[in-house]
mmCIF file of C-alpha atoms in Angstrom:
data_model
loop_
_atom_site.group_PDB
_atom_site.id
_atom_site.type_symbol
_atom_site.label_atom_id
_atom_site.label_comp_id
_atom_site.label_asym_id
_atom_site.label_seq_id
_atom_site.Cartn_x
_atom_site.Cartn_y
_atom_site.Cartn_z
ATOM 1 C CA UNK A 1 5.247 -19.775 -28.755
ATOM 2 C CA UNK A 2 6.844 -16.572 -27.211
ATOM 3 C CA UNK A 3 9.336 -16.665 -24.404
ATOM 4 C CA UNK A 4 8.888 -14.985 -21.044
ATOM 5 C CA UNK A 5 11.521 -12.293 -21.879
ATOM 6 C CA UNK A 6 9.322 -11.080 -24.777
ATOM 7 C CA UNK A 7 7.180 -9.372 -22.219
ATOM 8 C CA UNK A 8 9.724 -6.439 -22.112
ATOM 9 C CA UNK A 9 9.390 -5.720 -25.798
ATOM 10 C CA UNK A 10 5.583 -5.962 -25.625
ATOM 11 C CA UNK A 11 5.373 -3.752 -22.491
ATOM 12 C CA UNK A 12 7.544 -1.089 -24.152
ATOM 13 C CA UNK A 13 5.406 -1.225 -27.253
ATOM 14 C CA UNK A 14 2.392 -0.268 -25.178
ATOM 15 C CA UNK A 15 4.157 2.566 -23.293
ATOM 16 C CA UNK A 16 2.116 5.237 -24.917
ATOM 17 C CA UNK A 17 -1.170 3.421 -23.830
ATOM 18 C CA UNK A 18 0.091 2.917 -20.309
ATOM 19 C CA UNK A 19 1.072 6.575 -20.025
ATOM 20 C CA UNK A 20 -2.237 7.879 -21.364
ATOM 21 C CA UNK A 21 -4.210 5.508 -19.009
ATOM 22 C CA UNK A 22 -2.170 6.555 -16.062
ATOM 23 C CA UNK A 23 -2.656 10.245 -16.764
ATOM 24 C CA UNK A 24 -6.415 9.810 -17.301
ATOM 25 C CA UNK A 25 -6.509 8.282 -13.734
ATOM 26 C CA UNK A 26 -4.242 11.044 -12.426
ATOM 27 C CA UNK A 27 -6.555 13.739 -13.681
ATOM 28 C CA UNK A 28 -9.653 12.387 -12.113
ATOM 29 C CA UNK A 29 -8.652 11.225 -8.478
ATOM 30 C CA UNK A 30 -11.293 9.738 -6.104
ATOM 31 C CA UNK A 31 -10.609 9.156 -2.495
ATOM 32 C CA UNK A 32 -11.326 6.109 -0.332
ATOM 33 C CA UNK A 33 -14.696 4.404 -1.175
ATOM 34 C CA UNK A 34 -15.596 7.200 -3.617
ATOM 35 C CA UNK A 35 -13.844 5.549 -6.603
ATOM 36 C CA UNK A 36 -17.003 5.255 -8.594
ATOM 37 C CA UNK A 37 -15.693 6.838 -11.894
ATOM 38 C CA UNK A 38 -12.435 5.035 -11.546
ATOM 39 C CA UNK A 39 -14.038 1.644 -10.986
ATOM 40 C CA UNK A 40 -16.101 2.226 -14.073
ATOM 41 C CA UNK A 41 -13.062 2.897 -16.273
ATOM 42 C CA UNK A 42 -11.308 -0.249 -14.852
ATOM 43 C CA UNK A 43 -14.271 -2.387 -15.285
ATOM 44 C CA UNK A 44 -14.978 -1.247 -18.879
ATOM 45 C CA UNK A 45 -11.259 -1.822 -19.768
ATOM 46 C CA UNK A 46 -11.404 -5.325 -18.231
ATOM 47 C CA UNK A 47 -14.654 -6.072 -20.263
ATOM 48 C CA UNK A 48 -12.982 -4.987 -23.477
ATOM 49 C CA UNK A 49 -10.466 -7.650 -22.860
ATOM 50 C CA UNK A 50 -13.361 -10.240 -22.783
ATOM 51 C CA UNK A 51 -13.011 -10.916 -19.055
ATOM 52 C CA UNK A 52 -15.879 -11.749 -16.723
ATOM 53 C CA UNK A 53 -16.173 -8.666 -14.392
ATOM 54 C CA UNK A 54 -17.740 -8.377 -11.056
ATOM 55 C CA UNK A 55 -18.340 -4.751 -9.585
ATOM 56 C CA UNK A 56 -19.642 -3.311 -6.380
ATOM 57 C CA UNK A 57 -17.517 -5.395 -4.085
ATOM 58 C CA UNK A 58 -16.639 -3.280 -0.980
ATOM 59 C CA UNK A 59 -18.734 -0.502 -2.670
ATOM 60 C CA UNK A 60 -16.358 0.250 -5.514
ATOM 61 C CA UNK A 61 -14.149 -2.762 -5.780
ATOM 62 C CA UNK A 62 -13.704 -4.561 -9.101
ATOM 63 C CA UNK A 63 -12.795 -8.282 -9.636
ATOM 64 C CA UNK A 64 -12.192 -9.963 -12.929
ATOM 65 C CA UNK A 65 -11.057 -13.573 -13.791
ATOM 66 C CA UNK A 66 -8.838 -14.465 -16.707
ATOM 67 C CA UNK A 67 -9.180 -18.328 -17.435
ATOM 68 C CA UNK A 68 -6.228 -20.110 -18.885
ATOM 69 C CA UNK A 69 -6.485 -22.847 -21.459
ATOM 70 C CA UNK A 70 -5.887 -25.610 -18.942
ATOM 71 C CA UNK A 71 -6.623 -26.126 -15.235
ATOM 72 C CA UNK A 72 -4.065 -24.951 -12.705
ATOM 73 C CA UNK A 73 -3.483 -22.603 -9.787
ATOM 74 C CA UNK A 74 -5.146 -19.212 -9.217
ATOM 75 C CA UNK A 75 -3.060 -16.197 -8.771
ATOM 76 C CA UNK A 76 -4.637 -13.100 -7.356
ATOM 77 C CA UNK A 77 -3.059 -9.835 -8.782
ATOM 78 C CA UNK A 78 -4.124 -6.697 -6.894
ATOM 79 C CA UNK A 79 -4.202 -3.084 -7.600
ATOM 80 C CA UNK A 80 -5.344 -0.180 -5.383
ATOM 81 C CA UNK A 81 -7.472 2.599 -6.790
ATOM 82 C CA UNK A 82 -7.841 5.453 -4.270
ATOM 83 C CA UNK A 83 -6.357 8.898 -4.216
ATOM 84 C CA UNK A 84 -5.492 11.234 -1.290
ATOM 85 C CA UNK A 85 -7.082 14.444 0.046
ATOM 86 C CA UNK A 86 -4.042 16.393 -1.087
ATOM 87 C CA UNK A 87 -4.049 19.599 -3.122
ATOM 88 C CA UNK A 88 -1.750 18.955 -6.083
ATOM 89 C CA UNK A 89 1.110 21.561 -6.643
ATOM 90 C CA UNK A 90 2.456 20.078 -9.930
ATOM 91 C CA UNK A 91 2.165 22.312 -13.059
ATOM 92 C CA UNK A 92 1.600 19.595 -15.664
ATOM 93 C CA UNK A 93 -0.993 19.028 -18.280
ATOM 94 C CA UNK A 94 -2.232 15.988 -16.478
ATOM 95 C CA UNK A 95 -2.533 17.593 -13.018
ATOM 96 C CA UNK A 96 -5.592 16.733 -10.839
ATOM 97 C CA UNK A 97 -8.926 18.284 -12.032
ATOM 98 C CA UNK A 98 -10.432 17.657 -8.696
ATOM 99 C CA UNK A 99 -9.799 20.397 -6.093
ATOM 100 C CA UNK A 100 -8.064 18.987 -2.972
ATOM 101 C CA UNK A 101 -7.688 15.466 -4.256
ATOM 102 C CA UNK A 102 -4.583 13.927 -5.795
ATOM 103 C CA UNK A 103 -3.043 10.653 -6.794
ATOM 104 C CA UNK A 104 -0.118 11.305 -4.590
ATOM 105 C CA UNK A 105 0.984 7.744 -4.042
ATOM 106 C CA UNK A 106 1.160 6.034 -7.392
ATOM 107 C CA UNK A 107 -2.112 4.225 -7.484
ATOM 108 C CA UNK A 108 -2.845 5.773 -10.824
ATOM 109 C CA UNK A 109 0.170 4.089 -12.136
ATOM 110 C CA UNK A 110 -0.634 0.771 -10.411
ATOM 111 C CA UNK A 111 -4.039 0.596 -12.148
ATOM 112 C CA UNK A 112 -2.423 1.220 -15.580
ATOM 113 C CA UNK A 113 0.158 -1.453 -14.950
ATOM 114 C CA UNK A 114 -2.385 -4.026 -13.808
ATOM 115 C CA UNK A 115 -4.650 -3.369 -16.798
ATOM 116 C CA UNK A 116 -1.646 -3.531 -19.100
ATOM 117 C CA UNK A 117 -0.617 -6.904 -17.467
ATOM 118 C CA UNK A 118 -4.152 -8.216 -17.979
ATOM 119 C CA UNK A 119 -3.906 -7.371 -21.702
ATOM 120 C CA UNK A 120 -0.524 -9.048 -22.146
ATOM 121 C CA UNK A 121 -1.691 -12.165 -20.261
ATOM 122 C CA UNK A 122 -5.001 -12.383 -22.127
ATOM 123 C CA UNK A 123 -3.154 -12.410 -25.365
ATOM 124 C CA UNK A 124 -1.284 -15.535 -24.178
ATOM 125 C CA UNK A 125 -4.155 -17.171 -22.479
ATOM 126 C CA UNK A 126 -3.744 -20.431 -24.364
ATOM 127 C CA UNK A 127 -0.292 -20.873 -22.754
ATOM 128 C CA UNK A 128 -1.755 -20.548 -19.233
ATOM 129 C CA UNK A 129 -2.455 -23.527 -17.045
ATOM 130 C CA UNK A 130 -4.750 -21.902 -14.326
ATOM 131 C CA UNK A 131 -6.233 -18.446 -13.949
ATOM 132 C CA UNK A 132 -5.506 -14.955 -12.919
ATOM 133 C CA UNK A 133 -7.912 -13.113 -10.549
ATOM 134 C CA UNK A 134 -7.507 -9.327 -11.023
ATOM 135 C CA UNK A 135 -8.677 -7.445 -7.847
ATOM 136 C CA UNK A 136 -8.963 -3.664 -7.977
ATOM 137 C CA UNK A 137 -9.576 -2.463 -4.384
ATOM 138 C CA UNK A 138 -10.719 0.712 -2.839
ATOM 139 C CA UNK A 139 -9.564 2.516 0.274
ATOM 140 C CA UNK A 140 -5.934 1.342 0.513
ATOM 141 C CA UNK A 141 -4.968 4.733 1.934
ATOM 142 C CA UNK A 142 -7.190 4.175 4.981
ATOM 143 C CA UNK A 143 -6.431 0.534 5.410
ATOM 144 C CA UNK A 144 -10.041 -0.690 5.011
ATOM 145 C CA UNK A 145 -10.533 -1.692 1.404
ATOM 146 C CA UNK A 146 -8.749 -4.988 1.216
ATOM 147 C CA UNK A 147 -10.430 -6.144 4.540
ATOM 148 C CA UNK A 148 -13.817 -5.224 3.219
ATOM 149 C CA UNK A 149 -13.207 -7.101 -0.077
ATOM 150 C CA UNK A 150 -12.117 -10.172 1.749
ATOM 151 C CA UNK A 151 -15.182 -10.038 4.016
ATOM 152 C CA UNK A 152 -17.394 -9.832 0.870
ATOM 153 C CA UNK A 153 -15.746 -12.752 -0.795
ATOM 154 C CA UNK A 154 -12.716 -11.536 -2.765
ATOM 155 C CA UNK A 155 -10.794 -14.724 -1.749
ATOM 156 C CA UNK A 156 -13.528 -17.136 -2.845
ATOM 157 C CA UNK A 157 -14.672 -18.583 -6.135
ATOM 158 C CA UNK A 158 -11.950 -19.159 -6.927
ATOM 159 C CA UNK A 159 -9.670 -19.179 -3.885
ATOM 160 C CA UNK A 160 -6.126 -17.926 -4.823
ATOM 161 C CA UNK A 161 -3.094 -20.147 -4.503
ATOM 162 C CA UNK A 162 -0.761 -17.048 -4.620
ATOM 163 C CA UNK A 163 -1.164 -13.317 -4.168
ATOM 164 C CA UNK A 164 0.929 -10.834 -6.016
ATOM 165 C CA UNK A 165 1.094 -6.976 -5.795
ATOM 166 C CA UNK A 166 3.600 -4.206 -6.539
ATOM 167 C CA UNK A 167 4.218 -0.601 -5.702
ATOM 168 C CA UNK A 168 5.871 2.173 -7.893
ATOM 169 C CA UNK A 169 8.253 3.417 -5.424
ATOM 170 C CA UNK A 170 9.792 6.928 -5.352
ATOM 171 C CA UNK A 171 12.144 5.799 -2.677
ATOM 172 C CA UNK A 172 14.164 4.074 -5.425
ATOM 173 C CA UNK A 173 15.222 5.461 -8.757
ATOM 174 C CA UNK A 174 14.146 4.090 -12.060
ATOM 175 C CA UNK A 175 16.387 1.174 -12.647
ATOM 176 C CA UNK A 176 15.902 -0.363 -9.153
ATOM 177 C CA UNK A 177 13.731 -3.348 -8.274
ATOM 178 C CA UNK A 178 12.992 -3.974 -4.572
ATOM 179 C CA UNK A 179 12.557 -7.697 -3.963
ATOM 180 C CA UNK A 180 13.101 -9.378 -0.691
ATOM 181 C CA UNK A 181 11.841 -12.323 1.227
ATOM 182 C CA UNK A 182 10.293 -11.926 4.736
ATOM 183 C CA UNK A 183 8.651 -8.720 6.178
ATOM 184 C CA UNK A 184 8.877 -5.961 3.724
ATOM 185 C CA UNK A 185 6.244 -3.548 5.020
ATOM 186 C CA UNK A 186 5.066 -2.859 8.515
ATOM 187 C CA UNK A 187 1.786 -3.509 10.325
ATOM 188 C CA UNK A 188 0.080 -0.115 10.924
ATOM 189 C CA UNK A 189 -1.913 0.954 13.832
ATOM 190 C CA UNK A 190 -3.270 4.376 14.824
ATOM 191 C CA UNK A 191 -3.494 5.533 18.493
ATOM 192 C CA UNK A 192 -5.480 8.163 20.451
ATOM 193 C CA UNK A 193 -4.756 9.159 24.075
ATOM 194 C CA UNK A 194 -7.333 11.200 25.850
ATOM 195 C CA UNK A 195 -6.099 12.959 28.887
ATOM 196 C CA UNK A 196 -8.371 14.490 31.570
ATOM 197 C CA UNK A 197 -7.383 17.083 34.140
ATOM 198 C CA UNK A 198 -8.970 20.029 35.870
ATOM 199 C CA UNK A 199 -9.024 23.346 33.856
ATOM 200 C CA UNK A 200 -8.654 26.791 35.257
ATOM 201 C CA UNK A 201 -6.923 30.165 35.074
ATOM 202 C CA UNK A 202 -3.556 30.150 33.391
ATOM 203 C CA UNK A 203 -2.176 32.523 35.963
ATOM 204 C CA UNK A 204 -3.402 30.362 38.965
ATOM 205 C CA UNK A 205 -2.042 26.868 37.925
ATOM 206 C CA UNK A 206 -2.072 25.515 41.469
ATOM 207 C CA UNK A 207 -5.876 25.316 41.335
ATOM 208 C CA UNK A 208 -5.721 23.198 38.233
ATOM 209 C CA UNK A 209 -4.551 19.828 37.132
ATOM 210 C CA UNK A 210 -2.775 20.490 33.936
ATOM 211 C CA UNK A 211 -3.383 17.921 31.054
ATOM 212 C CA UNK A 212 -0.994 19.714 28.758
ATOM 213 C CA UNK A 213 2.004 19.229 30.980
ATOM 214 C CA UNK A 214 0.873 15.616 31.545
ATOM 215 C CA UNK A 215 0.537 15.170 27.686
ATOM 216 C CA UNK A 216 4.003 16.587 27.129
ATOM 217 C CA UNK A 217 5.429 13.956 29.422
ATOM 218 C CA UNK A 218 3.552 11.124 27.807
ATOM 219 C CA UNK A 219 4.906 12.145 24.377
ATOM 220 C CA UNK A 220 8.503 11.821 25.795
ATOM 221 C CA UNK A 221 7.595 8.586 27.735
ATOM 222 C CA UNK A 222 6.302 6.893 24.681
ATOM 223 C CA UNK A 223 9.760 6.980 23.044
ATOM 224 C CA UNK A 224 11.106 4.892 25.858
ATOM 225 C CA UNK A 225 9.123 1.900 24.627
ATOM 226 C CA UNK A 226 11.182 1.869 21.540
ATOM 227 C CA UNK A 227 14.506 2.404 23.293
ATOM 228 C CA UNK A 228 13.985 0.334 26.376
ATOM 229 C CA UNK A 229 11.139 -2.177 25.950
ATOM 230 C CA UNK A 230 11.861 -3.364 22.336
ATOM 231 C CA UNK A 231 14.898 -5.418 21.314
ATOM 232 C CA UNK A 232 17.354 -3.240 19.278
ATOM 233 C CA UNK A 233 17.164 -5.970 16.665
ATOM 234 C CA UNK A 234 13.431 -5.459 16.278
ATOM 235 C CA UNK A 235 11.816 -2.585 14.381
ATOM 236 C CA UNK A 236 9.196 -0.201 15.924
ATOM 237 C CA UNK A 237 8.154 3.314 15.130
ATOM 238 C CA UNK A 238 5.891 5.395 17.552
ATOM 239 C CA UNK A 239 5.075 8.773 16.200
ATOM 240 C CA UNK A 240 2.848 11.265 17.886
ATOM 241 C CA UNK A 241 1.662 13.229 15.052
ATOM 242 C CA UNK A 242 -1.071 15.511 16.576
ATOM 243 C CA UNK A 243 -1.319 17.305 19.924
ATOM 244 C CA UNK A 244 -4.578 18.963 20.761
ATOM 245 C CA UNK A 245 -5.524 21.073 23.719
ATOM 246 C CA UNK A 246 -6.743 24.477 24.830
ATOM 247 C CA UNK A 247 -8.726 27.403 23.368
ATOM 248 C CA UNK A 248 -7.109 30.527 24.810
ATOM 249 C CA UNK A 249 -3.801 31.839 25.976
ATOM 250 C CA UNK A 250 -4.919 32.324 29.658
ATOM 251 C CA UNK A 251 -6.887 29.132 30.114
ATOM 252 C CA UNK A 252 -5.408 25.830 31.250
ATOM 253 C CA UNK A 253 -7.817 23.290 29.592
ATOM 254 C CA UNK A 254 -9.417 20.332 31.268
ATOM 255 C CA UNK A 255 -8.619 17.999 28.444
ATOM 256 C CA UNK A 256 -5.816 17.282 26.098
ATOM 257 C CA UNK A 257 -5.373 14.401 23.400
ATOM 258 C CA UNK A 258 -2.556 12.909 21.587
ATOM 259 C CA UNK A 259 -2.819 11.038 18.274
ATOM 260 C CA UNK A 260 -0.342 9.168 16.259
ATOM 261 C CA UNK A 261 0.882 6.056 14.416
ATOM 262 C CA UNK A 262 2.485 2.776 15.548
ATOM 263 C CA UNK A 263 4.378 0.672 12.982
ATOM 264 C CA UNK A 264 5.883 -2.754 13.832
ATOM 265 C CA UNK A 265 7.247 -5.720 11.586
ATOM 266 C CA UNK A 266 5.491 -8.421 13.574
ATOM 267 C CA UNK A 267 2.060 -8.679 15.160
ATOM 268 C CA UNK A 268 3.513 -10.127 18.327
ATOM 269 C CA UNK A 269 5.820 -6.989 18.821
ATOM 270 C CA UNK A 270 2.750 -4.717 18.008
ATOM 271 C CA UNK A 271 0.647 -6.378 20.743
ATOM 272 C CA UNK A 272 3.499 -6.056 23.304
ATOM 273 C CA UNK A 273 4.053 -2.487 22.458
ATOM 274 C CA UNK A 274 0.266 -1.715 22.762
ATOM 275 C CA UNK A 275 0.075 -3.261 26.154
ATOM 276 C CA UNK A 276 3.142 -1.175 27.229
ATOM 277 C CA UNK A 277 1.524 2.021 25.832
ATOM 278 C CA UNK A 278 -1.682 1.387 28.061
ATOM 279 C CA UNK A 279 0.441 0.972 31.125
ATOM 280 C CA UNK A 280 2.854 3.873 30.450
ATOM 281 C CA UNK A 281 0.122 6.374 29.544
ATOM 282 C CA UNK A 282 -2.097 5.580 32.452
ATOM 283 C CA UNK A 283 0.799 5.619 34.923
ATOM 284 C CA UNK A 284 2.222 8.922 33.771
ATOM 285 C CA UNK A 285 -1.253 10.456 33.856
ATOM 286 C CA UNK A 286 -1.741 9.255 37.408
ATOM 287 C CA UNK A 287 1.531 10.807 38.411
ATOM 288 C CA UNK A 288 0.108 14.153 37.434
ATOM 289 C CA UNK A 289 -3.326 13.379 39.076
ATOM 290 C CA UNK A 290 -4.795 13.064 35.586
ATOM 291 C CA UNK A 291 -6.455 10.101 33.872
ATOM 292 C CA UNK A 292 -5.538 8.763 30.413
ATOM 293 C CA UNK A 293 -7.556 6.604 28.061
ATOM 294 C CA UNK A 294 -5.702 4.861 25.232
ATOM 295 C CA UNK A 295 -7.509 3.513 22.114
ATOM 296 C CA UNK A 296 -5.510 1.718 19.411
ATOM 297 C CA UNK A 297 -7.028 0.709 16.011
ATOM 298 C CA UNK A 298 -5.155 -1.675 13.894
ATOM 299 C CA UNK A 299 -5.372 -1.070 10.162
ATOM 300 C CA UNK A 300 -2.918 -3.321 8.221
ATOM 301 C CA UNK A 301 -0.844 -6.464 9.097
ATOM 302 C CA UNK A 302 2.787 -6.806 7.957
ATOM 303 C CA UNK A 303 3.408 -7.558 4.406
ATOM 304 C CA UNK A 304 5.395 -10.815 4.372
ATOM 305 C CA UNK A 305 6.894 -12.198 1.191
ATOM 306 C CA UNK A 306 7.041 -15.998 0.697
ATOM 307 C CA UNK A 307 10.802 -17.058 0.249
ATOM 308 C CA UNK A 308 9.985 -19.679 -2.546
ATOM 309 C CA UNK A 309 7.738 -17.149 -4.370
ATOM 310 C CA UNK A 310 10.401 -14.420 -4.198
ATOM 311 C CA UNK A 311 12.996 -16.904 -5.621
ATOM 312 C CA UNK A 312 10.622 -17.803 -8.513
ATOM 313 C CA UNK A 313 10.042 -14.159 -9.183
ATOM 314 C CA UNK A 314 13.729 -13.401 -9.192
ATOM 315 C CA UNK A 315 14.301 -16.090 -11.855
ATOM 316 C CA UNK A 316 11.471 -14.599 -13.973
ATOM 317 C CA UNK A 317 12.852 -11.055 -13.676
ATOM 318 C CA UNK A 318 16.377 -12.258 -14.498
ATOM 319 C CA UNK A 319 15.072 -13.866 -17.613
ATOM 320 C CA UNK A 320 13.758 -10.446 -18.813
ATOM 321 C CA UNK A 321 17.445 -9.222 -18.938
ATOM 322 C CA UNK A 322 16.137 -5.598 -18.378
ATOM 323 C CA UNK A 323 18.921 -3.349 -19.362
ATOM 324 C CA UNK A 324 20.346 -1.151 -16.439
ATOM 325 C CA UNK A 325 17.975 -2.560 -13.810
ATOM 326 C CA UNK A 326 19.289 -4.044 -10.583
ATOM 327 C CA UNK A 327 17.987 -5.316 -7.258
ATOM 328 C CA UNK A 328 17.948 -3.102 -4.019
ATOM 329 C CA UNK A 329 17.022 -4.389 -0.596
ATOM 330 C CA UNK A 330 13.783 -2.593 0.311
ATOM 331 C CA UNK A 331 11.902 -2.646 3.513
ATOM 332 C CA UNK A 332 9.867 0.138 4.900
ATOM 333 C CA UNK A 333 7.823 1.117 7.946
ATOM 334 C CA UNK A 334 4.963 2.249 5.485
ATOM 335 C CA UNK A 335 2.061 -0.121 5.440
ATOM 336 C CA UNK A 336 -0.107 -1.894 2.828
ATOM 337 C CA UNK A 337 -3.410 -3.628 3.196
ATOM 338 C CA UNK A 338 -2.291 -5.968 0.404
ATOM 339 C CA UNK A 339 -1.342 -8.138 3.414
ATOM 340 C CA UNK A 340 -5.053 -9.122 3.785
ATOM 341 C CA UNK A 341 -4.919 -10.948 0.461
ATOM 342 C CA UNK A 342 -1.898 -13.027 1.467
ATOM 343 C CA UNK A 343 -2.942 -14.307 4.873
ATOM 344 C CA UNK A 344 -3.917 -17.871 3.691
ATOM 345 C CA UNK A 345 -1.559 -18.317 0.620
ATOM 346 C CA UNK A 346 2.022 -17.311 -0.242
ATOM 347 C CA UNK A 347 2.370 -13.727 -1.100
ATOM 348 C CA UNK A 348 4.775 -11.493 -3.210
ATOM 349 C CA UNK A 349 4.989 -7.762 -3.021
ATOM 350 C CA UNK A 350 7.738 -6.006 -4.857
ATOM 351 C CA UNK A 351 8.807 -2.336 -5.552
ATOM 352 C CA UNK A 352 9.517 -0.718 -8.819
ATOM 353 C CA UNK A 353 11.723 2.281 -8.773
ATOM 354 C CA UNK A 354 9.956 5.346 -10.145
ATOM 355 C CA UNK A 355 11.916 8.353 -9.025
ATOM 356 C CA UNK A 356 14.176 10.489 -11.327
ATOM 357 C CA UNK A 357 16.051 13.224 -9.445
ATOM 358 C CA UNK A 358 17.471 14.802 -12.575
ATOM 359 C CA UNK A 359 13.889 15.534 -13.811
ATOM 360 C CA UNK A 360 12.607 16.600 -10.335
ATOM 361 C CA UNK A 361 10.418 13.375 -10.095
ATOM 362 C CA UNK A 362 11.639 12.382 -6.686
ATOM 363 C CA UNK A 363 9.237 13.846 -4.240
ATOM 364 C CA UNK A 364 8.135 11.463 -1.608
ATOM 365 C CA UNK A 365 4.765 9.581 -1.549
ATOM 366 C CA UNK A 366 1.803 11.682 -0.278
ATOM 367 C CA UNK A 367 3.588 15.042 -1.103
ATOM 368 C CA UNK A 368 1.731 17.648 -2.980
ATOM 369 C CA UNK A 369 4.236 17.529 -5.773
ATOM 370 C CA UNK A 370 4.557 13.728 -6.035
ATOM 371 C CA UNK A 371 5.014 12.475 -9.529
ATOM 372 C CA UNK A 372 6.765 9.366 -11.125
ATOM 373 C CA UNK A 373 8.977 8.807 -14.106
ATOM 374 C CA UNK A 374 6.554 6.960 -16.468
ATOM 375 C CA UNK A 375 9.538 4.913 -17.803
ATOM 376 C CA UNK A 376 8.733 2.728 -14.801
ATOM 377 C CA UNK A 377 5.317 1.665 -16.217
ATOM 378 C CA UNK A 378 6.460 -0.623 -19.058
ATOM 379 C CA UNK A 379 9.018 -2.121 -16.785
ATOM 380 C CA UNK A 380 6.460 -2.793 -13.987
ATOM 381 C CA UNK A 381 4.140 -4.506 -16.618
ATOM 382 C CA UNK A 382 6.972 -6.693 -17.887
ATOM 383 C CA UNK A 383 7.938 -7.774 -14.389
ATOM 384 C CA UNK A 384 4.505 -8.506 -13.154
ATOM 385 C CA UNK A 385 3.453 -10.295 -16.438
ATOM 386 C CA UNK A 386 6.627 -12.494 -16.259
ATOM 387 C CA UNK A 387 6.127 -13.369 -12.590
ATOM 388 C CA UNK A 388 2.514 -14.510 -13.229
ATOM 389 C CA UNK A 389 3.032 -16.186 -16.535
ATOM 390 C CA UNK A 390 5.912 -18.373 -15.288
ATOM 391 C CA UNK A 391 3.785 -19.547 -12.309
ATOM 392 C CA UNK A 392 1.042 -20.584 -14.621
ATOM 393 C CA UNK A 393 2.853 -21.869 -17.719
ATOM 394 C CA UNK A 394 3.598 -25.317 -16.187
ATOM 395 C CA UNK A 395 0.339 -26.205 -14.659
ATOM 396 C CA UNK A 396 -0.978 -27.263 -11.162
ATOM 397 C CA UNK A 397 2.301 -28.457 -9.734
ATOM 398 C CA UNK A 398 4.109 -25.411 -10.659
ATOM 399 C CA UNK A 399 5.691 -23.557 -7.812
ATOM 400 C CA UNK A 400 4.322 -25.996 -5.222
#
């Protein structure tokens, strides 16, 4: 019987396979809910491992179950699959072959890592007491894929006892592992503010009600929510990212609109901020004789790590004795719809450093030149395999 720390050697041995698979995904990016080719490659790889595979969930989602030799808990292991509508600027042999689409967030690496993990765990199936439910979801980038999969039964037959996910993270260098309990990623909401005034001649402003001036004051006023309505010990981001108005230099328009993102670490704070946004936008607009309508759409809940599950994972990671790797506190206002899978069971989401500044592989996520140091792939496989294996090796009472 092999020890948990053998996963590092096994993962390193499959490095070429992990890199090749990641690059294949990178060259063929598909955006949210269009991951048809991607899902086909994933499903075929899982079938080749002898797993029972379900396709077509949430349009392009893939689910496969690995049954252990004995009964025990069910662990959901999740990967995202979608790319972004970004024109790649990298000059590499594996650059995107699809104009205007790019894996600019690391999902290509995630799929390679999860498939590698499935291979290692399948090889040790006889040592597992329980099962692993591999979920490959579409549309993470638009915050809709996980919810759709949950609605269509991804958490049923079997229902998971734990949910685990990871992110290759260019905010951390290779050699760093982000592992913390509590909230590690934010709840994400988008907002739109439609402002109505009275348009007219740009040289005769007294005959108009200018929505552009009103919009400018609303942008400034929204920042006071963070500074004056939220505790300094809480965490909130309100960013107006688009301002739209007008069609000519000499015309004051009758309408203007603001669009942006809201990030919080708790749903309670999110709801308080949204209430304040409605009041503030409507009141400021009224002060300028305009009207304002606020619409907020919630996309993801906060990602919250279970304290006991984090401690178990830390023990598993420590047992690997990875050379040169260390822990880094990692919390971010970026969001992840992995949170949908961990609403009714303990969840674990960790970060694997993937940046290498010396090689120019440190561009941020969603950048046109985003790329990762592929040395992170075997490490991610070893970490994930160890965490899952240790939760299943002792049977139903393990980790409870």
